Short mmCIF file of C-alpha atoms in Angstrom, two decimals:
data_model
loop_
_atom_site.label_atom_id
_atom_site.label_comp_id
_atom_site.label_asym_id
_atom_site.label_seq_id
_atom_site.Cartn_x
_atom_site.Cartn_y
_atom_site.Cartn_z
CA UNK A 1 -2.49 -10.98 30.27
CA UNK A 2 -1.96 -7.89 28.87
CA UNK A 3 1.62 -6.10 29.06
CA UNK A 4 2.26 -2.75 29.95
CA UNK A 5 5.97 -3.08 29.09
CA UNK A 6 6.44 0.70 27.25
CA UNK A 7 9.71 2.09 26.58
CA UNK A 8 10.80 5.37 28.21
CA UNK A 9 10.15 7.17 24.47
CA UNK A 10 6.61 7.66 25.44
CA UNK A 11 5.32 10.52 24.03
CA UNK A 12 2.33 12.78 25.42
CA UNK A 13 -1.70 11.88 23.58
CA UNK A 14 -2.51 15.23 22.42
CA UNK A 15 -6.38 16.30 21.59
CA UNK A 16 -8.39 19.48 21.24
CA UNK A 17 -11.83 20.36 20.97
CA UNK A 18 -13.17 22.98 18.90
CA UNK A 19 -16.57 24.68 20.16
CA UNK A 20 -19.98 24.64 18.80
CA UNK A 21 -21.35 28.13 17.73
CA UNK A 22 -23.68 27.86 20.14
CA UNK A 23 -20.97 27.14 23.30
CA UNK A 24 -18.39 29.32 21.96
CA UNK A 25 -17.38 31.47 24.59
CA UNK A 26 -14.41 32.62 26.21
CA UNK A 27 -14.66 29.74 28.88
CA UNK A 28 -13.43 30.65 32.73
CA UNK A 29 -11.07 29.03 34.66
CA UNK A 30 -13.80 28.87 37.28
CA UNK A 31 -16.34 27.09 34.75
CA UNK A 32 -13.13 24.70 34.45
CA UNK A 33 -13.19 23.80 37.85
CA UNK A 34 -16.70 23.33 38.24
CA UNK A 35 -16.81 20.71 35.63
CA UNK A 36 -13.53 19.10 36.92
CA UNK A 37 -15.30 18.84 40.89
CA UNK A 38 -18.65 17.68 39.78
CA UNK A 39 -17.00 14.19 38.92
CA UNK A 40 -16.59 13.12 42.33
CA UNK A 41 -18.14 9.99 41.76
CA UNK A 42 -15.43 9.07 38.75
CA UNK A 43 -12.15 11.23 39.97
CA UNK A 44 -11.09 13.04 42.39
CA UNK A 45 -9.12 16.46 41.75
CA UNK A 46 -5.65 15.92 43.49
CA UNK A 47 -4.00 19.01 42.62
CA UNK A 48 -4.91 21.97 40.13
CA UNK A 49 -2.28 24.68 39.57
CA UNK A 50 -2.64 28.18 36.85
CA UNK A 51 -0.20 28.45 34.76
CA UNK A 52 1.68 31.73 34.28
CA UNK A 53 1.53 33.07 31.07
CA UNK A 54 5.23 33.86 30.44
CA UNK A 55 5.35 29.67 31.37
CA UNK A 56 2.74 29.13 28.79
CA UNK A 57 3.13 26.45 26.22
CA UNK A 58 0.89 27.07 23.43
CA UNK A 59 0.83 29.79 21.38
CA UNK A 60 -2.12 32.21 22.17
CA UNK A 61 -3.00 30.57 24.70
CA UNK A 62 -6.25 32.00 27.14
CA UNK A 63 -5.18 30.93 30.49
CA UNK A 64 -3.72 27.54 30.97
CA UNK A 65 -3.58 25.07 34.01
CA UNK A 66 -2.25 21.42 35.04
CA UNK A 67 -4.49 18.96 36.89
CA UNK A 68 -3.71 15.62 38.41
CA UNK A 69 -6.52 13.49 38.74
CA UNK A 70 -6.68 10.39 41.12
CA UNK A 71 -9.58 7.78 39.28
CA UNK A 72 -11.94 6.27 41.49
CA UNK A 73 -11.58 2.23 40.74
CA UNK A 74 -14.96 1.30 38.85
CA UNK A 75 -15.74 -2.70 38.36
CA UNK A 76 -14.77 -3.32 34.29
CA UNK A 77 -14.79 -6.57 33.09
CA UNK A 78 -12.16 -5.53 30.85
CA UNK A 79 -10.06 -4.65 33.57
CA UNK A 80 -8.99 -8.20 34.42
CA UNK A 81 -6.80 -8.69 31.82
CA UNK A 82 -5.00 -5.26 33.48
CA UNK A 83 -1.92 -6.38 35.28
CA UNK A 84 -3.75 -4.80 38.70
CA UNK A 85 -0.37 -4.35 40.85
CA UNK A 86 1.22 -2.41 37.93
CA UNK A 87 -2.03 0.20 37.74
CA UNK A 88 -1.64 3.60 38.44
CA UNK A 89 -5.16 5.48 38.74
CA UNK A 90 -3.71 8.87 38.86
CA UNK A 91 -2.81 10.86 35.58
CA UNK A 92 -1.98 14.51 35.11
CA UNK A 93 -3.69 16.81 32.36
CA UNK A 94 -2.17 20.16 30.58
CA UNK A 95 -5.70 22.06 29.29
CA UNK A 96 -5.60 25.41 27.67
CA UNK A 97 -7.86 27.74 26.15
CA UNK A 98 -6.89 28.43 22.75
CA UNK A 99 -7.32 30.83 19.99
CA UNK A 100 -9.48 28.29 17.32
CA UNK A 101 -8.08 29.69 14.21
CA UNK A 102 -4.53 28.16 15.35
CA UNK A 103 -6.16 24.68 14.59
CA UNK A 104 -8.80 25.34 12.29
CA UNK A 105 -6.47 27.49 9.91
CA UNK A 106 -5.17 23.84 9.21
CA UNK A 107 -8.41 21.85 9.16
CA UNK A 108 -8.64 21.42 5.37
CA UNK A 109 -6.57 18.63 5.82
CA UNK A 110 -9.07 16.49 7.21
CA UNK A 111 -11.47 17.81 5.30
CA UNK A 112 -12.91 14.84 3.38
CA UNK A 113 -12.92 13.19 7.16
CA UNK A 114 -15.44 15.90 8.01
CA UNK A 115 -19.07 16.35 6.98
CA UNK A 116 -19.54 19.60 5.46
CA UNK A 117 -22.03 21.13 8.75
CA UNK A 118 -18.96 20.08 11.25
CA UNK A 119 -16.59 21.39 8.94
CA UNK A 120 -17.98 24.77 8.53
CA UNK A 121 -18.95 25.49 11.63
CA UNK A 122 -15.56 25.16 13.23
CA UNK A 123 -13.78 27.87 10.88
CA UNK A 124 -16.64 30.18 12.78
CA UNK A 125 -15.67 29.89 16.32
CA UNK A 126 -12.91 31.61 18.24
CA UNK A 127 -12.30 29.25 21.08
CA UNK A 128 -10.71 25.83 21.71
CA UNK A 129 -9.70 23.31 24.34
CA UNK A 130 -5.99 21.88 24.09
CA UNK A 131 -5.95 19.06 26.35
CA UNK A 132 -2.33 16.53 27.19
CA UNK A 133 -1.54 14.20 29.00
CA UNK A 134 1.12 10.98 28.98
CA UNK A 135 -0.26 7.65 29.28
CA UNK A 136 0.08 6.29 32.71
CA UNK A 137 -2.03 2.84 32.70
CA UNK A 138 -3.65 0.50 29.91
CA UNK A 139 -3.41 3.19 27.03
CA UNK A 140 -7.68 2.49 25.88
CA UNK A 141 -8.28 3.20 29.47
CA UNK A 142 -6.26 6.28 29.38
CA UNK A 143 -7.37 7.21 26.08
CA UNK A 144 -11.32 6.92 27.19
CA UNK A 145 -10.56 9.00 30.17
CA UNK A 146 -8.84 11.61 28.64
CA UNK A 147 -11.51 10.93 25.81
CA UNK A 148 -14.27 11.90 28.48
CA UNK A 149 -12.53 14.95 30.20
CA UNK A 150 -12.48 16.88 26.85
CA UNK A 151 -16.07 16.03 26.03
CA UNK A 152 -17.33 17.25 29.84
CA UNK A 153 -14.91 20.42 29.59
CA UNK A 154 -16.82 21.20 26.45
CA UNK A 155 -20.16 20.42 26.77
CA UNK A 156 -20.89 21.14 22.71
CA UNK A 157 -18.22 20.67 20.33
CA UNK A 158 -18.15 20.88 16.11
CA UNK A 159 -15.04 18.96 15.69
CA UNK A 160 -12.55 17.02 17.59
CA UNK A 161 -8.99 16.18 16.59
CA UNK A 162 -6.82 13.21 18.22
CA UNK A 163 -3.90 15.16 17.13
CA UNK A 164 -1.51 12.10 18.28
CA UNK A 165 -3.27 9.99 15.75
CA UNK A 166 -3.57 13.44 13.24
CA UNK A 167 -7.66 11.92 12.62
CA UNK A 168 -10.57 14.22 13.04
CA UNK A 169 -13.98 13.87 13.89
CA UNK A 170 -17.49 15.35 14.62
CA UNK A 171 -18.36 16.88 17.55
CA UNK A 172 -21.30 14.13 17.11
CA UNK A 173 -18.55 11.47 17.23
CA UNK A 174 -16.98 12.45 20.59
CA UNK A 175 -20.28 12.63 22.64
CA UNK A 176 -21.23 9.37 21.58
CA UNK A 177 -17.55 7.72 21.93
CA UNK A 178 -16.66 9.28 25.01
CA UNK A 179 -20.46 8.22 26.73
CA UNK A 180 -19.96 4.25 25.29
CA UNK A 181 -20.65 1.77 28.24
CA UNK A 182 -17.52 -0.01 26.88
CA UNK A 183 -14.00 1.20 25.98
CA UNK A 184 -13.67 2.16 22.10
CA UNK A 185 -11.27 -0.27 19.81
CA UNK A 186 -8.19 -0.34 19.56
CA UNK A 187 -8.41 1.72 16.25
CA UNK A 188 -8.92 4.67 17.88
CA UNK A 189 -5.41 4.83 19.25
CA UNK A 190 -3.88 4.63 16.05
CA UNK A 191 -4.25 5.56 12.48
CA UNK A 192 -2.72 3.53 9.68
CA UNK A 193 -2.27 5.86 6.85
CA UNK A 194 -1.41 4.91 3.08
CA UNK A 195 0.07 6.77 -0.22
CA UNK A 196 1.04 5.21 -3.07
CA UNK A 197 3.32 6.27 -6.19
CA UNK A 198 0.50 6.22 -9.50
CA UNK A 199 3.41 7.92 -12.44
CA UNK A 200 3.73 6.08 -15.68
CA UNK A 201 1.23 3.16 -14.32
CA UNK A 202 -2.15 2.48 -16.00
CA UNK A 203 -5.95 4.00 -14.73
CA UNK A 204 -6.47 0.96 -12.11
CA UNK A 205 -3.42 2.39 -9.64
CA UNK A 206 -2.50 -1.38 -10.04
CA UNK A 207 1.38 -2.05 -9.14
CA UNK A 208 1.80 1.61 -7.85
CA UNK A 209 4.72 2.15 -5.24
CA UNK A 210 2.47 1.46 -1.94
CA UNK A 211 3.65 2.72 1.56
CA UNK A 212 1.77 2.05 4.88
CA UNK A 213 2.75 3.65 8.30
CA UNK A 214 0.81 4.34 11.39
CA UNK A 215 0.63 7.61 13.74
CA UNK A 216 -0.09 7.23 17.00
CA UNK A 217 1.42 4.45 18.26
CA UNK A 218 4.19 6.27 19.76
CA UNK A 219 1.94 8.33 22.93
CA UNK A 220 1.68 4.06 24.15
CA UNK A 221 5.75 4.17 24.21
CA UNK A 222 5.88 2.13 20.86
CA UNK A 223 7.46 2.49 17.68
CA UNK A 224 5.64 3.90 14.40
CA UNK A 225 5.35 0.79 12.21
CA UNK A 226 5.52 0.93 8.41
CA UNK A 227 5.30 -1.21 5.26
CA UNK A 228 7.52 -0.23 2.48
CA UNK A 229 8.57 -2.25 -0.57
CA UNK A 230 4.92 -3.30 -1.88
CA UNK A 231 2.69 -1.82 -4.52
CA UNK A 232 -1.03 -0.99 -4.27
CA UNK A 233 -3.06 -4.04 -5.05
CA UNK A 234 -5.43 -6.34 -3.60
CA UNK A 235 -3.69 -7.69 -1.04
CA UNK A 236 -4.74 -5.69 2.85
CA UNK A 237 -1.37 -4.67 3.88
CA UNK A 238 -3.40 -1.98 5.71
CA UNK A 239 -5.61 -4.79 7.39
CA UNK A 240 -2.14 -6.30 8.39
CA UNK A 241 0.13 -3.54 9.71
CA UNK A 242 -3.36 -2.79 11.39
CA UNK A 243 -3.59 -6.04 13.62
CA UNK A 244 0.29 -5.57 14.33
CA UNK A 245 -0.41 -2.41 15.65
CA UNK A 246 -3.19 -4.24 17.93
CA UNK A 247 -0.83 -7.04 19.39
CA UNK A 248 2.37 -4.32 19.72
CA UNK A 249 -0.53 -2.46 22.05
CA UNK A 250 -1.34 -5.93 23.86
CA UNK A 251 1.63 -7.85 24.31
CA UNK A 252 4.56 -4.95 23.85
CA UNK A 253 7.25 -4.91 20.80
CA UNK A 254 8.88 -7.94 20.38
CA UNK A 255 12.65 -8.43 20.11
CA UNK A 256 14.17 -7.18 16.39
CA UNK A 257 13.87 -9.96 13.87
CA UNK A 258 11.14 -12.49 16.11
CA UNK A 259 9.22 -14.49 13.97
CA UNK A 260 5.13 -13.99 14.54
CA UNK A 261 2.28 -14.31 13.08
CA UNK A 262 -1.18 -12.20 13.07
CA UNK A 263 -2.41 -14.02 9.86
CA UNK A 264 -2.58 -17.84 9.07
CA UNK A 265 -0.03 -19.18 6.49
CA UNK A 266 2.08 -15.53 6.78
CA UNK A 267 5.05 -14.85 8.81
CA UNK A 268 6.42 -11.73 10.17
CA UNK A 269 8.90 -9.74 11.99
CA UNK A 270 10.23 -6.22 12.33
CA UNK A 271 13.64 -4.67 12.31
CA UNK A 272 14.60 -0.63 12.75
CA UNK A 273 13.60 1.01 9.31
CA UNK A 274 17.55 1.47 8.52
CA UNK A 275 18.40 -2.21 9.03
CA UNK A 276 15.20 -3.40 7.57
CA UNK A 277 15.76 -1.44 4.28
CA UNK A 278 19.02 -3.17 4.03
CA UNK A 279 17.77 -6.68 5.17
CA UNK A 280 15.09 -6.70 2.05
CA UNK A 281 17.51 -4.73 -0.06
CA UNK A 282 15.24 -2.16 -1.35
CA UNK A 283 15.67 0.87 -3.75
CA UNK A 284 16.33 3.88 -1.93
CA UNK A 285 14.19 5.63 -4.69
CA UNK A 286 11.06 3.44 -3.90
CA UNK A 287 8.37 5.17 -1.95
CA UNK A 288 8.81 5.58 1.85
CA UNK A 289 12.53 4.67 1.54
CA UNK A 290 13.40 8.20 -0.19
CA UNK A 291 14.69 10.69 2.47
CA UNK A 292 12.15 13.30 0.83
CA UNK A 293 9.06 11.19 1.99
CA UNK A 294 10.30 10.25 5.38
CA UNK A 295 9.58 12.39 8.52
CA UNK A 296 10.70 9.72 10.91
CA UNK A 297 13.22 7.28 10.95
CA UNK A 298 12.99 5.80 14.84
CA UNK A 299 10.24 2.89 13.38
CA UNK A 300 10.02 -0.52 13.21
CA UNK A 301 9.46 -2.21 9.85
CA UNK A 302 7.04 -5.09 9.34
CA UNK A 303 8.81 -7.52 6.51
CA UNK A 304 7.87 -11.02 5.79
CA UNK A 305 10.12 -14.34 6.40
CA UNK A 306 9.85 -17.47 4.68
CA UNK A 307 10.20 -20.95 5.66
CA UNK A 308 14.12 -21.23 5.21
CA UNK A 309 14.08 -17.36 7.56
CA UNK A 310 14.91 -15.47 4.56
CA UNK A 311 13.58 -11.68 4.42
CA UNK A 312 11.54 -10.12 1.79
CA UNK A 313 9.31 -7.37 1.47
CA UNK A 314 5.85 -8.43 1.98
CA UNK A 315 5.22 -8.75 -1.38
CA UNK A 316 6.56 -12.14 -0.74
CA UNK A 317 2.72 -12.85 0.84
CA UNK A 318 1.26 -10.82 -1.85
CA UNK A 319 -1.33 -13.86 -3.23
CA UNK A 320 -1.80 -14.60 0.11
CA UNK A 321 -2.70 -11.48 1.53
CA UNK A 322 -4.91 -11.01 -1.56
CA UNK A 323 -7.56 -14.08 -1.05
CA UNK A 324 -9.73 -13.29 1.71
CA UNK A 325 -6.92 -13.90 4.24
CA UNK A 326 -7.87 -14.97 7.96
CA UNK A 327 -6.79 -12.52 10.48
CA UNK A 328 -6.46 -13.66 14.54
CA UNK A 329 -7.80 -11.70 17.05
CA UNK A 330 -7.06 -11.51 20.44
CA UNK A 331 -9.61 -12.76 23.35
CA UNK A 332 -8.93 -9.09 24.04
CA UNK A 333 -10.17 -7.37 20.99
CA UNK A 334 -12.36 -9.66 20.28
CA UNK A 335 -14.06 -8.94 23.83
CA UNK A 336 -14.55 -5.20 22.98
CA UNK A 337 -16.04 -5.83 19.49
CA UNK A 338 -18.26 -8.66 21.04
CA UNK A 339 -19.26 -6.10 23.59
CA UNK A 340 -19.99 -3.07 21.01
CA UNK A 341 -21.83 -5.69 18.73
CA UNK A 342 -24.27 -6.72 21.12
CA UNK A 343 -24.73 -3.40 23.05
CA UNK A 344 -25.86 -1.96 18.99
CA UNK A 345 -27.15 -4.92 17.48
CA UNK A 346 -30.87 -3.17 17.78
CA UNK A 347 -30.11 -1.61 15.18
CA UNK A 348 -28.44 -3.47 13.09
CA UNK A 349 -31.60 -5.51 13.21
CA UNK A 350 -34.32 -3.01 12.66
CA UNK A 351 -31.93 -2.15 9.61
CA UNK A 352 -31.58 -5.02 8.17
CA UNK A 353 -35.57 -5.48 8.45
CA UNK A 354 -36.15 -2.10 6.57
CA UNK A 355 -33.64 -2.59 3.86
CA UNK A 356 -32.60 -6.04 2.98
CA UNK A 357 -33.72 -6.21 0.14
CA UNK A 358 -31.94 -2.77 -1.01
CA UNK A 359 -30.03 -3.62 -4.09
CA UNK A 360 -26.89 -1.23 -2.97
CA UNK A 361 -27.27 -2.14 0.93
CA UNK A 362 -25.51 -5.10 2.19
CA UNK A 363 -25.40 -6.88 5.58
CA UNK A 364 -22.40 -8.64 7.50
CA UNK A 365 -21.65 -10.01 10.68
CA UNK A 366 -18.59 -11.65 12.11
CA UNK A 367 -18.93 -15.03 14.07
CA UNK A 368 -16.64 -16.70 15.91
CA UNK A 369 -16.38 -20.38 15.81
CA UNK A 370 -14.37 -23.32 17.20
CA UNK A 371 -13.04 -24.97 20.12
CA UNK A 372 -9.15 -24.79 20.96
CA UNK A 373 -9.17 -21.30 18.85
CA UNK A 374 -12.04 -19.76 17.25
CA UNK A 375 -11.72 -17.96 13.76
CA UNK A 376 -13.88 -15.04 13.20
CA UNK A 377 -15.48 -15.50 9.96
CA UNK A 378 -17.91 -12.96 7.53
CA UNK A 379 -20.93 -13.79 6.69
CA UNK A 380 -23.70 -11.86 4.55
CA UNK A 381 -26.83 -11.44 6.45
CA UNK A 382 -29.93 -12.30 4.32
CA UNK A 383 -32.58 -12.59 7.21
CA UNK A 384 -32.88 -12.77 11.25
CA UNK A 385 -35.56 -14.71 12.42
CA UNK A 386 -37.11 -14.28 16.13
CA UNK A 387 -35.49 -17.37 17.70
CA UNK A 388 -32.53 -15.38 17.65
CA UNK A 389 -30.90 -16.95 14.06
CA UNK A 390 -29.46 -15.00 10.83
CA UNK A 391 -29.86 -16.88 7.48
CA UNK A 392 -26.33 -16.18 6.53
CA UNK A 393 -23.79 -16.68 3.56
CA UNK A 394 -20.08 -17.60 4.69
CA UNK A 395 -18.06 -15.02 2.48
CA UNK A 396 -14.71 -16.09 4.05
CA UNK A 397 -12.95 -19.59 3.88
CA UNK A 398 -12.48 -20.69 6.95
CA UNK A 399 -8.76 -21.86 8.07
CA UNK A 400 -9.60 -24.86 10.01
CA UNK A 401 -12.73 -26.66 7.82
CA UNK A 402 -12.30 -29.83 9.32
CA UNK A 403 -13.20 -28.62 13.07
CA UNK A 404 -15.95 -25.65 12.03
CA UNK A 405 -17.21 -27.77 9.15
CA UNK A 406 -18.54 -24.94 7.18
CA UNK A 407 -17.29 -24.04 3.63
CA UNK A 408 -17.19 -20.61 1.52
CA UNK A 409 -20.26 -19.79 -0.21
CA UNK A 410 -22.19 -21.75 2.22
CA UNK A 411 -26.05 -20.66 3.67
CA UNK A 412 -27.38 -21.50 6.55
CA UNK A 413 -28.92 -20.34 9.91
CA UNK A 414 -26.55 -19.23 12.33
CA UNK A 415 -27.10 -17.97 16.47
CA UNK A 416 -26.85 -14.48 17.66
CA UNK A 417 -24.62 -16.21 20.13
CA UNK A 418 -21.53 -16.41 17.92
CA UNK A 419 -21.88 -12.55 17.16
CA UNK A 420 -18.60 -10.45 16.79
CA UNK A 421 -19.11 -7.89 15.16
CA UNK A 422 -21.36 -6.22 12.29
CA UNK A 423 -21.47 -4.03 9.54
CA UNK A 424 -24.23 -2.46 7.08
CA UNK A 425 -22.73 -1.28 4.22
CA UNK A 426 -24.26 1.31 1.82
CA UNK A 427 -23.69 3.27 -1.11
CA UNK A 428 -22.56 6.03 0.90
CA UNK A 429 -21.73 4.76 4.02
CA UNK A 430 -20.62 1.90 6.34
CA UNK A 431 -22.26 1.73 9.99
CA UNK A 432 -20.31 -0.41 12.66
CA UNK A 433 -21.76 -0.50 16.39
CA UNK A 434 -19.04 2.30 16.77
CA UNK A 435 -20.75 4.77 14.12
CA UNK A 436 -24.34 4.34 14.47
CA UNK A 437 -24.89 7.67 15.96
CA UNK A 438 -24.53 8.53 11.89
CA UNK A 439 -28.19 7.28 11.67
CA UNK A 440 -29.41 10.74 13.02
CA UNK A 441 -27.37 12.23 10.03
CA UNK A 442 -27.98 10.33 7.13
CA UNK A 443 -30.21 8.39 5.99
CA UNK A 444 -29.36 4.76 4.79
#
């Protein structure tokens, strides 16, 4: 069951919209309210109350208002993992109208996150929507809804930023997120973000001061998380402090110093970043740890514990984390990427019959196998055949041999059934059931 224990340090999921050339107009409170009372089938419009501009919030602001929106229950499956008697179906929005150039005079940060047509048309427009709003329920429910309000207030956007999570996207992005039949992952939420320390080490970055925190975890009530202590290499601390994030989300923060899991054979636990730096007795020079890098110091620390409960930093699971470690999934997760794969897997097909045999193009899919708990293992797709079967390479050694019986390197023919998830990757590009709407703007 999933837990919606979040502390009272909630903070509010901020997004805006920037228009489209072709929609950017000095939008009406009136066209506002059309689009919020044409939903009647999804929401219902509770109460809706203008702002007065000396009360205004934003900078520049057009007109602002405050709605509170009652949700209309809709039969998800996802929903029954949802704690039902804890549910609140009401949540309350702050939108404004905005002067653009007060978000786009920033943009260049995100930048390389941007194509170049997105990009540029956003530092031409004038007008934006700023839309709030604090988490009431599951936080991917809240996040789709709030996802799906923007995207109807403006009906053509160039870019959208999840300012909470500081990522931007295209305006192509949110249309096709915020109209999926199924909740996005749990990525969305969250961004883990990485820099590393590269002076007086060699070309390859290899052993360079490495520090990994997230952004956005803190508009579901939890604590940043970070990973400080390591240097860049081949092990995925990212992939790590990634499925942490996912099971914090899930389950709530555990008590300081619990012992978990989220990978076979490594072992866990977080402490407040002050007592953590102490507990793995790390140089307050090292990357992350210097007061000049920090810009928050109210997170939670992800350090690794050995089998006598000694700390270290997770360098400790360095090798480890470095050979094609096993990560575990959730039934939860797991459902939403099951969902997405199948819902897309069209295409993944009609790629993979176009371009298998592209020397720079490769095919994976996850599959899930086993009885008492299923691993979710990578394979390379070399064929599908029309009895529903991909001819498939094992990439990944699988935890439990003995049960799945299968062994790295191995080929065989596997069922559609056992689908996950997929991936095509490509010179320039990787498509996921979550980014396929990229096929209309590049070509494989």
């Amino acid at each position: 069951m999933i837990s919606k224990n979040f502390n009272s340090n909630k903070f509010e999921s901020v997004m805006c919209a920037i228009f489209s050339k072709d929609y950017d107009h000095n939008i009406s409170i009136d066209e506002l309210k059309d689009v919020l009372y044409s939903h009647n089938e999804e929401f219902i419009v509770k109460e809706l109350n203008i702002i007065e501009e000396n009360k205004y919030i934003r900078d520049k602001s057009k007109w602002e208002v405050s709605v509170t929106i009652e949700y209309i229950p809709i039969d998800e499956e996802y929903n029954d993992d949802i704690e039902d008697e804890e549910k609140n179906d009401e949540l309350t929005f702050y939108i404004a109208l905005i002067d653009a150039k007060t978000i786009t005079s920033n943009l260049n940060i995100f930048k390389k996150t941007l194509d170049e047509k997105s990009y540029n048309e956003s530092l031409e427009v004038n007008y934006a929507i700023h839309i709030t709003t604090e988490f009431q329920n599951f936080p991917l429910e809240d996040y789709q809804r709030q996802l799906k309000l923007i995207n109807s207030i403006v009906a053509d956007t160039s870019v959208f930023i999840d300012i909470s999570s500081y990522n931007a996207y295209s305006g192509a992005w949110l249309s096709y997120t915020a109209t999926f039949e199924y909740p996005p992952s749990l990525n969305y939420l969250y961004t883990v973000n990485a820099v590393y320390n590269d002076e007086n080490i060699d070309d390859n970055k290899e052993n360079a001061e490495y520090w990994l925190y997230t952004k956005g975890l803190n508009r579901m009530g939890i604590n940043e998380l970070e990973i400080i202590g390591v240097y860049k290499s081949k092990a995925v601390y990212n992939e790590l402090l990634d499925a942490v994030a996912k099971l914090f989300i899930e389950k709530g923060t555990p008590p300081d110093g619990l012992v978990f899991g989220a990978v076979f054979g490594v072992k866990v636990c977080t402490f407040p970043f002050e007592e953590a730096i102490k507990k793995i007795n790390i140089d307050d020079k090292f990357i992350g740890v210097n007061k000049e890098d920090r810009y928050n110091n109210d997170t939670l620390v992800l350090i690794a514990v050995d089998d006598d409960n000694n700390y270290h930093s997770l360098e400790y699971y360095r090798e480890k984390l470095s050979s094609n470690p096993i990560f575990m999934l959730s039934n939860f997760e797991t459902s939403l990427m099951r969902e997405a794969a199948f819902e897309k897997v069209d295409y993944f097909i009609q790629l993979l019959t176009q371009y298998k045999n592209e020397e720079n193009t490769k095919f994976l899919v996850k599959l899930g196998f086993g009885e008492k708990q299923i691993e979710h293992l990578w394979f390379e797709v070399h064929n599908f055949n029309d009895n529903g079967y991909f001819d498939a390479t094992l990439i990944n050694t699988p935890h439990n041999e003995e049960e799945i019986k299968l062994k790295e390197g191995e080929r065989g023919l596997f069922s559609i059934e056992n689908l996950t998830y997929w991936q095509v990757n490509t010179e320039d590009i990787t498509y996921t059931p979550r980014n396929i709407y990229l096929l209309f703007e590049y070509e494989v």
